[in-house]
Amino acid sequence: MTVETGRSEDIVNEVPALPRGTTLLHIGAPKTGTTSLQQSAAGSRARLREGGVMYPGRHENHRRFARSLLGYRKEPGLAELAPAHWSTGILKQLVNNERDYALVSSEAFSTAGARDVARVRAAFTMPTHVVLTLRPLPGMLLSTWQQCVKSGEFKPFDAWLNHAFRDLPMLHMPGADVFDESDGTNLVGRWADAFGPENMTVVVLDPTDRDHIFRVFEDLLGQRRGALERVTANSGMSAVETEFFRQAAERIFQETGSRARRGLFHGGAVNTVISVRPRQTDEPSLRVPERVIRHTATAAIRIAEQIESAGVRVVGDLSDLAAAGRVGDQAPLPDEVPSDLALIAAGGLARRAVQLRGTGSDGATTADVYRPDESDGIPAGRLSAAEVELLDALAEHLTGDGNLDEADVRQLRASAARRIVGARTEGADAGLATVPHPGTAPAGRPERIPSELALQAVIGVYEGAQRLS
């Protein structure tokens, strides 16, 4: 078959409610509107409860539940396994649920191999219907790569794609390899085999309709329109923001041998830029190269055939799996970036460092961790007027945050200053050489600054934030 031959009259977009007493197990996949759906369900718990739907637990999603049930580590990269109690409480709620429906949602389930899927099936003794959401593969690849960058990975998109396409027509998605077939099964087939094809629905989301996922889940759970609040979450970044953070993570790894701490990098700098920095209409969007469209069309045929072979219900149009989206070459990091990108990222790092310090077990205070000898330590004349202006703007931005005291601000400003001068000393000053000499910088904070200066300042604050946290 081909994904291009679907007829519009065969496409199903409305579905009847599941039988009462059913637990709807939404397994993802990642980057298919899962975070928006989960935030909506968490925020609509009371409304759903009134409509006869339980969204168990107290967290926004069921990631911890899934990791525990699947026998995964507590977090990627950690040695400690997710504790059993993360799953036992919610399983008890599901078994004893007296409402019409229950909804469980975590994209971690979609990364499970056949053996782990069997563990889930054994645990879900109640009537269960599995729902897999998919979206056009080019956009799914792009969003997955950007999510890796958000978490401190730094492989360029082209190199990441080479890995994704290494076994065509089988598709890999590094960081969330939901289409892995190394155990002889495929994503749809292993869940359909475990729960029965009659108990599984694949939803191919309409790329032109942001409400599609909410309507489908309202229908499946027998809810009226609007029961799930329309939420847009886990927003993407512009091409400039993405490349800025990718290069920052790469520098951190090259110079320390360790990947950027996800709690600081993602939880601080990246999330703050996404949530606080206004969208810039003059910054280009991320795009997929032409070869992605050719290769994903091949992969889409294979996935569509697997879905049809599994005999599960399909909502949406399988041909949308190959929809191209935004096509073009990636924009490189420009020579200059808006100064607010550096300031907001630095502020997010500082705020997150204070939060992490507050959750530590050693009871450290600012007075405990600040070292008076950690002043700028920069001889007069080593910083240009533009660099001083940026550092002063950084200190003002951090002071205005309200979460940092004077000692915190001084330590982070000093860390950024030492980083800037150190980069010049080590010869990594190609971008810094364009900074005006003392006395020539424009008055006030410039709207744009050299990208190299912005990177060094943010990495310097990251280094200082590590010490604070």
Short mmCIF file of C-alpha atoms in Angstrom, two decimals:
data_model
loop_
_atom_site.label_atom_id
_atom_site.label_comp_id
_atom_site.label_asym_id
_atom_site.label_seq_id
_atom_site.Cartn_x
_atom_site.Cartn_y
_atom_site.Cartn_z
CA MET A 1 0.00 0.00 0.00
CA THR A 2 1.03 3.65 -0.15
CA VAL A 3 0.15 6.40 2.24
CA GLU A 4 -0.99 8.58 -0.63
CA THR A 5 -3.97 6.49 -1.71
CA GLY A 6 -6.36 7.00 1.23
CA ARG A 7 -9.82 8.22 0.15
CA SER A 8 -11.42 11.03 2.16
CA GLU A 9 -14.66 9.06 2.59
CA ASP A 10 -12.72 6.31 4.38
CA ILE A 11 -11.22 8.63 6.98
CA VAL A 12 -12.65 8.38 10.48
CA ASN A 13 -12.49 11.54 12.60
CA GLU A 14 -15.32 10.96 15.08
CA VAL A 15 -15.44 7.97 17.41
CA PRO A 16 -18.04 6.65 19.84
CA ALA A 17 -17.41 6.59 23.55
CA LEU A 18 -15.61 3.58 24.95
CA PRO A 19 -17.68 1.13 27.02
CA ARG A 20 -18.22 2.35 30.57
CA GLY A 21 -15.74 0.91 33.03
CA THR A 22 -12.83 1.29 30.59
CA THR A 23 -9.41 2.68 31.46
CA LEU A 24 -8.01 4.66 28.52
CA LEU A 25 -4.24 4.11 28.42
CA HIS A 26 -2.65 6.84 26.30
CA ILE A 27 0.89 5.70 25.47
CA GLY A 28 2.06 8.74 23.47
CA ALA A 29 4.04 8.90 21.21
CA PRO A 30 6.27 11.81 22.29
CA LYS A 31 5.88 15.13 20.47
CA THR A 32 2.26 14.43 19.48
CA GLY A 33 0.52 16.91 21.74
CA THR A 34 0.94 14.72 24.81
CA THR A 35 2.03 17.51 27.16
CA SER A 36 -0.88 19.71 26.11
CA LEU A 37 -3.34 16.87 26.68
CA GLN A 38 -1.81 16.01 30.05
CA GLN A 39 -1.80 19.61 31.25
CA SER A 40 -5.40 19.91 30.13
CA ALA A 41 -6.47 16.74 31.93
CA ALA A 42 -4.63 17.76 35.12
CA GLY A 43 -6.17 21.22 35.03
CA SER A 44 -9.61 19.76 34.28
CA ARG A 45 -9.55 17.05 36.98
CA ALA A 46 -12.63 18.41 38.78
CA ARG A 47 -14.59 18.85 35.54
CA LEU A 48 -13.64 15.38 34.35
CA ARG A 49 -14.58 13.90 37.71
CA GLU A 50 -18.03 15.48 37.42
CA GLY A 51 -18.29 13.86 33.99
CA GLY A 52 -17.40 10.43 35.36
CA VAL A 53 -13.69 10.37 34.45
CA MET A 54 -10.83 9.80 36.90
CA TYR A 55 -7.41 11.22 36.09
CA PRO A 56 -5.50 9.42 38.86
CA GLY A 57 -2.67 10.75 40.96
CA ARG A 58 -1.81 14.33 41.74
CA HIS A 59 0.84 15.08 39.14
CA GLU A 60 0.42 16.61 35.71
CA ASN A 61 1.17 13.36 33.93
CA HIS A 62 1.85 9.70 34.71
CA ARG A 63 5.52 9.61 33.77
CA ARG A 64 6.63 8.33 37.19
CA PHE A 65 3.91 5.69 37.14
CA ALA A 66 5.03 4.52 33.70
CA ARG A 67 8.74 4.43 34.56
CA SER A 68 8.03 2.40 37.69
CA LEU A 69 5.73 -0.05 35.90
CA LEU A 70 8.18 -0.52 33.04
CA GLY A 71 11.16 -1.04 35.35
CA TYR A 72 12.95 2.04 34.01
CA ARG A 73 15.42 4.23 35.86
CA LYS A 74 14.07 7.14 37.89
CA GLU A 75 15.46 9.52 35.26
CA PRO A 76 17.43 8.90 32.07
CA GLY A 77 21.11 8.71 32.93
CA LEU A 78 20.58 7.79 36.57
CA ALA A 79 21.45 4.35 37.91
CA GLU A 80 18.64 4.15 40.46
CA LEU A 81 15.47 2.40 39.30
CA ALA A 82 12.08 4.04 39.66
CA PRO A 83 10.63 2.85 42.99
CA ALA A 84 7.71 0.43 43.07
CA HIS A 85 5.51 2.79 45.08
CA TRP A 86 5.36 5.13 42.10
CA SER A 87 3.04 2.63 40.43
CA THR A 88 1.26 0.74 43.21
CA GLY A 89 -0.85 3.67 44.39
CA ILE A 90 -2.22 4.55 40.95
CA LEU A 91 -2.84 0.90 40.08
CA LYS A 92 -4.91 0.60 43.23
CA GLN A 93 -6.94 3.66 42.21
CA LEU A 94 -7.53 2.19 38.75
CA VAL A 95 -8.62 -1.21 40.05
CA ASN A 96 -11.01 0.37 42.56
CA ASN A 97 -12.30 3.10 40.22
CA GLU A 98 -16.06 3.49 40.54
CA ARG A 99 -16.43 6.15 37.86
CA ASP A 100 -17.31 5.54 34.23
CA TYR A 101 -13.75 5.95 32.92
CA ALA A 102 -10.14 6.48 33.88
CA LEU A 103 -7.45 8.22 31.83
CA VAL A 104 -3.74 7.40 32.13
CA SER A 105 -1.26 9.27 29.93
CA SER A 106 2.50 9.01 29.54
CA GLU A 107 4.60 8.92 26.39
CA ALA A 108 7.13 6.77 28.27
CA PHE A 109 4.90 3.78 27.51
CA SER A 110 5.51 4.11 23.76
CA THR A 111 9.25 3.46 24.22
CA ALA A 112 8.61 0.02 25.72
CA GLY A 113 9.70 -3.16 23.98
CA ALA A 114 7.52 -6.26 23.78
CA ARG A 115 8.70 -7.69 27.12
CA ASP A 116 7.88 -4.46 28.98
CA VAL A 117 4.52 -4.15 27.21
CA ALA A 118 3.69 -7.61 28.58
CA ARG A 119 4.41 -6.30 32.09
CA VAL A 120 1.97 -3.44 31.53
CA ARG A 121 -0.67 -5.86 30.26
CA ALA A 122 -0.27 -8.03 33.35
CA ALA A 123 -0.70 -4.99 35.62
CA PHE A 124 -3.77 -3.60 33.83
CA THR A 125 -6.29 -6.19 34.94
CA MET A 126 -9.21 -3.81 34.41
CA PRO A 127 -10.85 -3.32 30.95
CA THR A 128 -8.32 -1.19 29.07
CA HIS A 129 -8.20 0.55 25.70
CA VAL A 130 -4.80 1.66 24.38
CA VAL A 131 -4.53 4.88 22.37
CA LEU A 132 -1.45 5.81 20.35
CA THR A 133 -1.21 9.32 18.92
CA LEU A 134 0.97 10.04 15.89
CA ARG A 135 1.63 13.13 13.78
CA PRO A 136 3.41 13.86 10.47
CA LEU A 137 6.84 12.25 10.67
CA PRO A 138 8.91 15.24 9.41
CA GLY A 139 7.56 17.48 12.15
CA MET A 140 7.82 14.68 14.69
CA LEU A 141 11.52 14.24 13.87
CA LEU A 142 12.19 17.96 14.07
CA SER A 143 10.41 18.31 17.42
CA THR A 144 12.17 15.26 18.86
CA TRP A 145 15.60 16.63 17.89
CA GLN A 146 14.74 20.01 19.39
CA GLN A 147 13.63 18.28 22.59
CA CYS A 148 17.05 16.61 22.73
CA VAL A 149 18.68 20.04 22.40
CA LYS A 150 16.47 21.39 25.19
CA SER A 151 17.80 18.62 27.41
CA GLY A 152 21.45 19.45 26.71
CA GLU A 153 22.20 17.22 23.71
CA PHE A 154 24.19 18.98 21.01
CA LYS A 155 24.34 16.79 17.91
CA PRO A 156 23.55 18.95 14.84
CA PHE A 157 20.27 18.16 13.12
CA ASP A 158 21.91 16.73 9.98
CA ALA A 159 24.05 14.32 12.03
CA TRP A 160 21.04 13.39 14.16
CA LEU A 161 19.03 12.67 11.00
CA ASN A 162 21.79 10.43 9.63
CA HIS A 163 21.29 8.28 12.72
CA ALA A 164 17.51 8.40 12.35
CA PHE A 165 17.64 7.19 8.76
CA ARG A 166 20.38 4.59 9.10
CA ASP A 167 18.03 1.59 8.70
CA LEU A 168 15.38 2.84 6.29
CA PRO A 169 12.59 1.99 5.79
CA MET A 170 12.72 1.48 9.57
CA LEU A 171 12.84 4.87 11.29
CA HIS A 172 14.83 5.66 14.43
CA MET A 173 14.19 8.63 16.70
CA PRO A 174 17.28 9.10 18.92
CA GLY A 175 16.17 10.13 22.38
CA ALA A 176 12.70 8.59 21.97
CA ASP A 177 13.09 5.59 19.68
CA VAL A 178 9.43 4.57 19.61
CA PHE A 179 9.73 2.93 16.18
CA ASP A 180 12.51 0.54 17.23
CA GLU A 181 12.04 -3.00 15.89
CA SER A 182 15.16 -4.64 17.32
CA ASP A 183 13.09 -7.18 19.29
CA GLY A 184 11.26 -8.31 16.15
CA THR A 185 8.09 -6.35 16.91
CA ASN A 186 6.88 -2.87 16.03
CA LEU A 187 5.26 -0.07 18.00
CA VAL A 188 1.64 -0.79 17.04
CA GLY A 189 1.99 -4.55 16.75
CA ARG A 190 3.35 -5.18 20.25
CA TRP A 191 0.57 -3.20 21.94
CA ALA A 192 -2.14 -4.71 19.71
CA ASP A 193 -0.83 -8.22 20.41
CA ALA A 194 -0.81 -7.60 24.17
CA PHE A 195 -4.20 -5.93 24.56
CA GLY A 196 -6.00 -7.15 21.42
CA PRO A 197 -6.47 -5.10 18.24
CA GLU A 198 -10.08 -4.43 19.20
CA ASN A 199 -8.75 -2.62 22.28
CA MET A 200 -6.43 -0.23 20.49
CA THR A 201 -6.90 3.00 18.53
CA VAL A 202 -4.26 4.87 16.54
CA VAL A 203 -4.96 8.58 16.16
CA VAL A 204 -3.16 10.36 13.31
CA LEU A 205 -3.44 14.00 14.28
CA ASP A 206 -4.54 16.53 11.71
CA PRO A 207 -1.55 18.90 11.24
CA THR A 208 -3.93 21.79 10.52
CA ASP A 209 -6.20 21.30 13.55
CA ARG A 210 -4.79 21.88 17.05
CA ASP A 211 -8.08 20.88 18.68
CA HIS A 212 -8.12 17.43 17.07
CA ILE A 213 -6.50 15.59 19.98
CA PHE A 214 -8.84 17.16 22.54
CA ARG A 215 -12.00 16.28 20.58
CA VAL A 216 -10.93 12.67 20.06
CA PHE A 217 -10.25 12.14 23.77
CA GLU A 218 -13.49 13.87 24.75
CA ASP A 219 -15.35 11.49 22.43
CA LEU A 220 -13.59 8.38 23.69
CA LEU A 221 -14.32 9.35 27.30
CA GLY A 222 -17.93 10.28 26.62
CA GLN A 223 -17.43 13.94 27.47
CA ARG A 224 -19.04 17.04 26.08
CA ARG A 225 -17.04 19.50 24.01
CA GLY A 226 -14.92 21.73 26.20
CA ALA A 227 -14.52 19.23 29.03
CA LEU A 228 -10.82 19.30 28.25
CA GLU A 229 -9.46 22.81 28.33
CA ARG A 230 -7.60 23.72 25.13
CA VAL A 231 -3.97 24.03 26.18
CA THR A 232 -0.85 24.67 24.13
CA ALA A 233 2.19 23.39 26.00
CA ASN A 234 5.82 22.44 25.45
CA SER A 235 6.25 25.18 22.86
CA GLY A 236 9.11 25.03 20.43
CA MET A 237 11.97 27.47 20.00
CA SER A 238 13.04 29.56 17.06
CA ALA A 239 16.00 28.48 14.96
CA VAL A 240 18.16 31.13 16.68
CA GLU A 241 17.20 29.96 20.18
CA THR A 242 17.71 26.32 19.30
CA GLU A 243 21.15 26.81 17.78
CA PHE A 244 22.18 29.10 20.64
CA PHE A 245 21.40 26.44 23.23
CA ARG A 246 22.88 23.65 21.10
CA GLN A 247 26.19 25.49 20.88
CA ALA A 248 26.12 26.32 24.59
CA ALA A 249 25.62 22.64 25.48
CA GLU A 250 28.38 21.64 23.07
CA ARG A 251 30.84 24.10 24.64
CA ILE A 252 29.99 22.86 28.13
CA PHE A 253 30.68 19.27 27.10
CA GLN A 254 33.88 20.06 25.21
CA GLU A 255 35.34 21.98 28.12
CA THR A 256 34.17 19.85 31.05
CA GLY A 257 33.75 16.38 29.57
CA SER A 258 30.26 16.27 31.08
CA ARG A 259 26.89 17.00 29.54
CA ALA A 260 25.03 20.02 30.80
CA ARG A 261 22.98 19.29 33.91
CA ARG A 262 19.44 18.84 32.68
CA GLY A 263 17.92 20.33 35.83
CA LEU A 264 19.82 23.58 35.29
CA PHE A 265 20.04 23.72 31.53
CA HIS A 266 16.54 22.57 30.58
CA GLY A 267 14.74 23.39 33.80
CA GLY A 268 16.39 26.80 34.06
CA ALA A 269 17.68 28.42 30.89
CA VAL A 270 15.60 26.73 28.19
CA ASN A 271 12.23 26.64 29.94
CA THR A 272 12.57 30.28 30.99
CA VAL A 273 13.32 31.45 27.46
CA ILE A 274 10.34 29.47 26.15
CA SER A 275 7.94 30.77 28.77
CA VAL A 276 9.15 34.35 29.21
CA ARG A 277 10.79 35.56 26.02
CA PRO A 278 8.27 37.00 23.53
CA ARG A 279 8.06 35.21 20.20
CA GLN A 280 10.26 37.01 17.70
CA THR A 281 8.60 37.36 14.29
CA ASP A 282 11.93 38.19 12.67
CA GLU A 283 13.62 34.99 13.86
CA PRO A 284 13.36 32.08 11.40
CA SER A 285 11.53 28.90 12.33
CA LEU A 286 13.19 25.51 12.30
CA ARG A 287 12.79 23.64 9.02
CA VAL A 288 13.43 20.13 7.75
CA PRO A 289 15.75 19.58 4.77
CA GLU A 290 14.37 18.19 1.53
CA ARG A 291 15.87 14.75 2.11
CA VAL A 292 13.76 14.38 5.26
CA ILE A 293 10.61 14.48 3.16
CA ARG A 294 11.86 11.74 0.84
CA HIS A 295 13.04 9.49 3.66
CA THR A 296 10.01 9.96 5.91
CA ALA A 297 7.71 9.14 3.00
CA THR A 298 9.45 5.77 2.84
CA ALA A 299 9.17 5.29 6.60
CA ALA A 300 5.53 6.41 6.60
CA ILE A 301 4.60 3.64 4.16
CA ARG A 302 6.15 1.05 6.49
CA ILE A 303 4.40 2.42 9.59
CA ALA A 304 1.06 2.67 7.80
CA GLU A 305 1.39 -0.95 6.67
CA GLN A 306 2.15 -2.02 10.25
CA ILE A 307 -0.93 -0.17 11.50
CA GLU A 308 -3.17 -1.79 8.90
CA SER A 309 -1.65 -5.20 9.51
CA ALA A 310 -2.32 -4.92 13.26
CA GLY A 311 -6.04 -4.50 12.57
CA VAL A 312 -6.51 -1.64 15.04
CA ARG A 313 -8.96 1.22 14.65
CA VAL A 314 -7.51 4.30 12.92
CA VAL A 315 -8.76 7.82 13.57
CA GLY A 316 -7.47 10.38 11.08
CA ASP A 317 -5.70 10.05 7.76
CA LEU A 318 -2.67 7.74 7.44
CA SER A 319 -1.47 9.82 4.51
CA ASP A 320 -0.85 12.68 6.95
CA LEU A 321 2.11 10.72 8.33
CA ALA A 322 4.09 11.92 5.32
CA ALA A 323 2.89 15.57 5.39
CA ALA A 324 5.94 17.74 4.75
CA GLY A 325 5.45 20.78 6.98
CA ARG A 326 8.16 23.47 6.85
CA VAL A 327 10.91 22.53 4.37
CA GLY A 328 14.22 24.31 3.92
CA ASP A 329 17.79 24.67 5.11
CA GLN A 330 18.52 25.39 8.75
CA ALA A 331 19.48 28.96 9.55
CA PRO A 332 22.92 29.24 11.21
CA LEU A 333 23.44 31.20 14.40
CA PRO A 334 23.84 34.83 13.29
CA ASP A 335 26.87 36.89 14.25
CA GLU A 336 24.70 38.86 16.65
CA VAL A 337 21.74 37.78 18.79
CA PRO A 338 19.20 39.81 20.76
CA SER A 339 20.63 40.63 24.17
CA ASP A 340 17.40 39.58 25.87
CA LEU A 341 18.09 35.96 24.85
CA ALA A 342 21.25 35.93 26.97
CA LEU A 343 19.70 37.84 29.87
CA ILE A 344 16.57 35.71 30.12
CA ALA A 345 18.55 32.47 29.82
CA ALA A 346 20.95 33.63 32.54
CA GLY A 347 18.06 34.66 34.77
CA GLY A 348 16.48 31.25 34.37
CA LEU A 349 19.73 29.54 35.32
CA ALA A 350 20.06 31.66 38.44
CA ARG A 351 16.47 31.12 39.54
CA ARG A 352 16.72 27.38 39.02
CA ALA A 353 20.01 27.21 40.94
CA VAL A 354 18.35 28.83 43.95
CA GLN A 355 15.42 26.39 43.70
CA LEU A 356 17.77 23.40 43.55
CA ARG A 357 19.77 24.75 46.47
CA GLY A 358 16.58 25.09 48.48
CA THR A 359 15.74 21.42 47.93
CA GLY A 360 19.18 20.19 48.98
CA SER A 361 19.71 18.16 52.11
CA ASP A 362 22.67 20.10 53.47
CA GLY A 363 20.66 23.16 54.47
CA ALA A 364 23.11 25.48 52.73
CA THR A 365 22.33 29.17 52.66
CA THR A 366 23.67 31.90 50.44
CA ALA A 367 26.18 32.80 53.14
CA ASP A 368 27.35 29.19 53.22
CA VAL A 369 28.07 28.88 49.50
CA TYR A 370 29.26 32.37 48.57
CA ARG A 371 32.99 32.87 48.76
CA PRO A 372 34.10 36.49 49.23
CA ASP A 373 37.27 35.90 47.20
CA GLU A 374 35.15 35.09 44.15
CA SER A 375 35.01 38.70 42.97
CA ASP A 376 35.40 39.55 39.31
CA GLY A 377 39.16 39.35 39.66
CA ILE A 378 39.47 41.06 36.27
CA PRO A 379 42.26 43.66 35.90
CA ALA A 380 41.12 47.12 34.82
CA GLY A 381 40.91 47.47 31.08
CA ARG A 382 40.44 43.77 30.35
CA LEU A 383 36.70 44.22 29.78
CA SER A 384 35.43 46.45 27.00
CA ALA A 385 32.70 48.99 27.64
CA ALA A 386 30.18 46.78 25.82
CA GLU A 387 31.13 43.80 27.97
CA VAL A 388 30.78 45.84 31.15
CA GLU A 389 27.39 47.06 29.97
CA LEU A 390 26.26 43.49 29.38
CA LEU A 391 27.52 42.38 32.79
CA ASP A 392 25.82 45.33 34.47
CA ALA A 393 22.60 44.58 32.60
CA LEU A 394 22.94 40.95 33.70
CA ALA A 395 23.38 41.96 37.34
CA GLU A 396 20.39 44.32 37.09
CA HIS A 397 18.28 41.56 35.52
CA LEU A 398 19.24 39.06 38.22
CA THR A 399 18.63 41.59 41.01
CA GLY A 400 15.19 42.38 39.62
CA ASP A 401 14.25 38.71 39.73
CA GLY A 402 13.64 38.92 43.46
CA ASN A 403 14.88 35.39 44.21
CA LEU A 404 18.57 36.28 44.48
CA ASP A 405 20.35 38.29 47.12
CA GLU A 406 23.34 40.53 46.54
CA ALA A 407 25.88 37.77 47.16
CA ASP A 408 24.24 35.49 44.57
CA VAL A 409 24.21 38.26 41.98
CA ARG A 410 27.84 39.20 42.59
CA GLN A 411 28.95 35.57 42.32
CA LEU A 412 27.10 34.99 39.03
CA ARG A 413 28.27 38.29 37.52
CA ALA A 414 31.84 37.43 38.48
CA SER A 415 31.54 33.98 36.93
CA ALA A 416 30.31 35.48 33.65
CA ALA A 417 33.09 38.08 33.66
CA ARG A 418 35.82 35.50 34.22
CA ARG A 419 34.37 33.36 31.46
CA ILE A 420 34.39 36.24 28.96
CA VAL A 421 37.99 37.19 29.67
CA GLY A 422 39.09 33.56 29.85
CA ALA A 423 37.67 32.88 26.41
CA ARG A 424 39.70 35.73 24.98
CA THR A 425 42.84 34.51 26.74
CA GLU A 426 42.38 31.03 25.30
CA GLY A 427 41.97 32.39 21.79
CA ALA A 428 38.23 31.71 21.50
CA ASP A 429 37.62 35.38 20.83
CA ALA A 430 36.62 35.57 17.18
CA GLY A 431 33.22 36.88 18.16
CA LEU A 432 34.51 38.96 21.05
CA ALA A 433 36.89 40.86 18.81
CA THR A 434 33.94 42.79 17.38
CA VAL A 435 33.08 44.27 20.79
CA PRO A 436 33.69 48.04 20.89
CA HIS A 437 36.72 49.24 22.84
CA PRO A 438 36.24 51.16 26.08
CA GLY A 439 34.55 54.48 25.51
CA THR A 440 33.02 53.53 22.14
CA ALA A 441 30.03 51.46 23.27
CA PRO A 442 26.59 52.98 22.78
CA ALA A 443 24.82 54.28 25.87
CA GLY A 444 22.34 51.86 27.44
CA ARG A 445 21.91 48.15 26.86
CA PRO A 446 22.30 47.28 23.17
CA GLU A 447 19.44 45.38 21.56
CA ARG A 448 21.87 42.97 19.89
CA ILE A 449 25.23 41.68 21.02
CA PRO A 450 27.83 39.39 19.42
CA SER A 451 26.72 35.78 19.62
CA GLU A 452 30.07 34.75 21.03
CA LEU A 453 29.74 37.25 23.87
CA ALA A 454 26.21 36.03 24.61
CA LEU A 455 27.35 32.40 24.68
CA GLN A 456 30.29 33.10 26.98
CA ALA A 457 28.13 35.11 29.37
CA VAL A 458 25.45 32.41 29.60
CA ILE A 459 28.00 29.61 30.02
CA GLY A 460 29.69 31.68 32.72
CA VAL A 461 26.40 32.04 34.58
CA TYR A 462 25.81 28.29 34.14
CA GLU A 463 29.17 27.60 35.79
CA GLY A 464 28.32 29.95 38.65
CA ALA A 465 24.84 28.45 38.99
CA GLN A 466 26.37 24.99 39.38
CA ARG A 467 28.29 26.27 42.39
CA LEU A 468 25.20 27.93 43.83
CA SER A 469 23.12 24.78 43.51
#
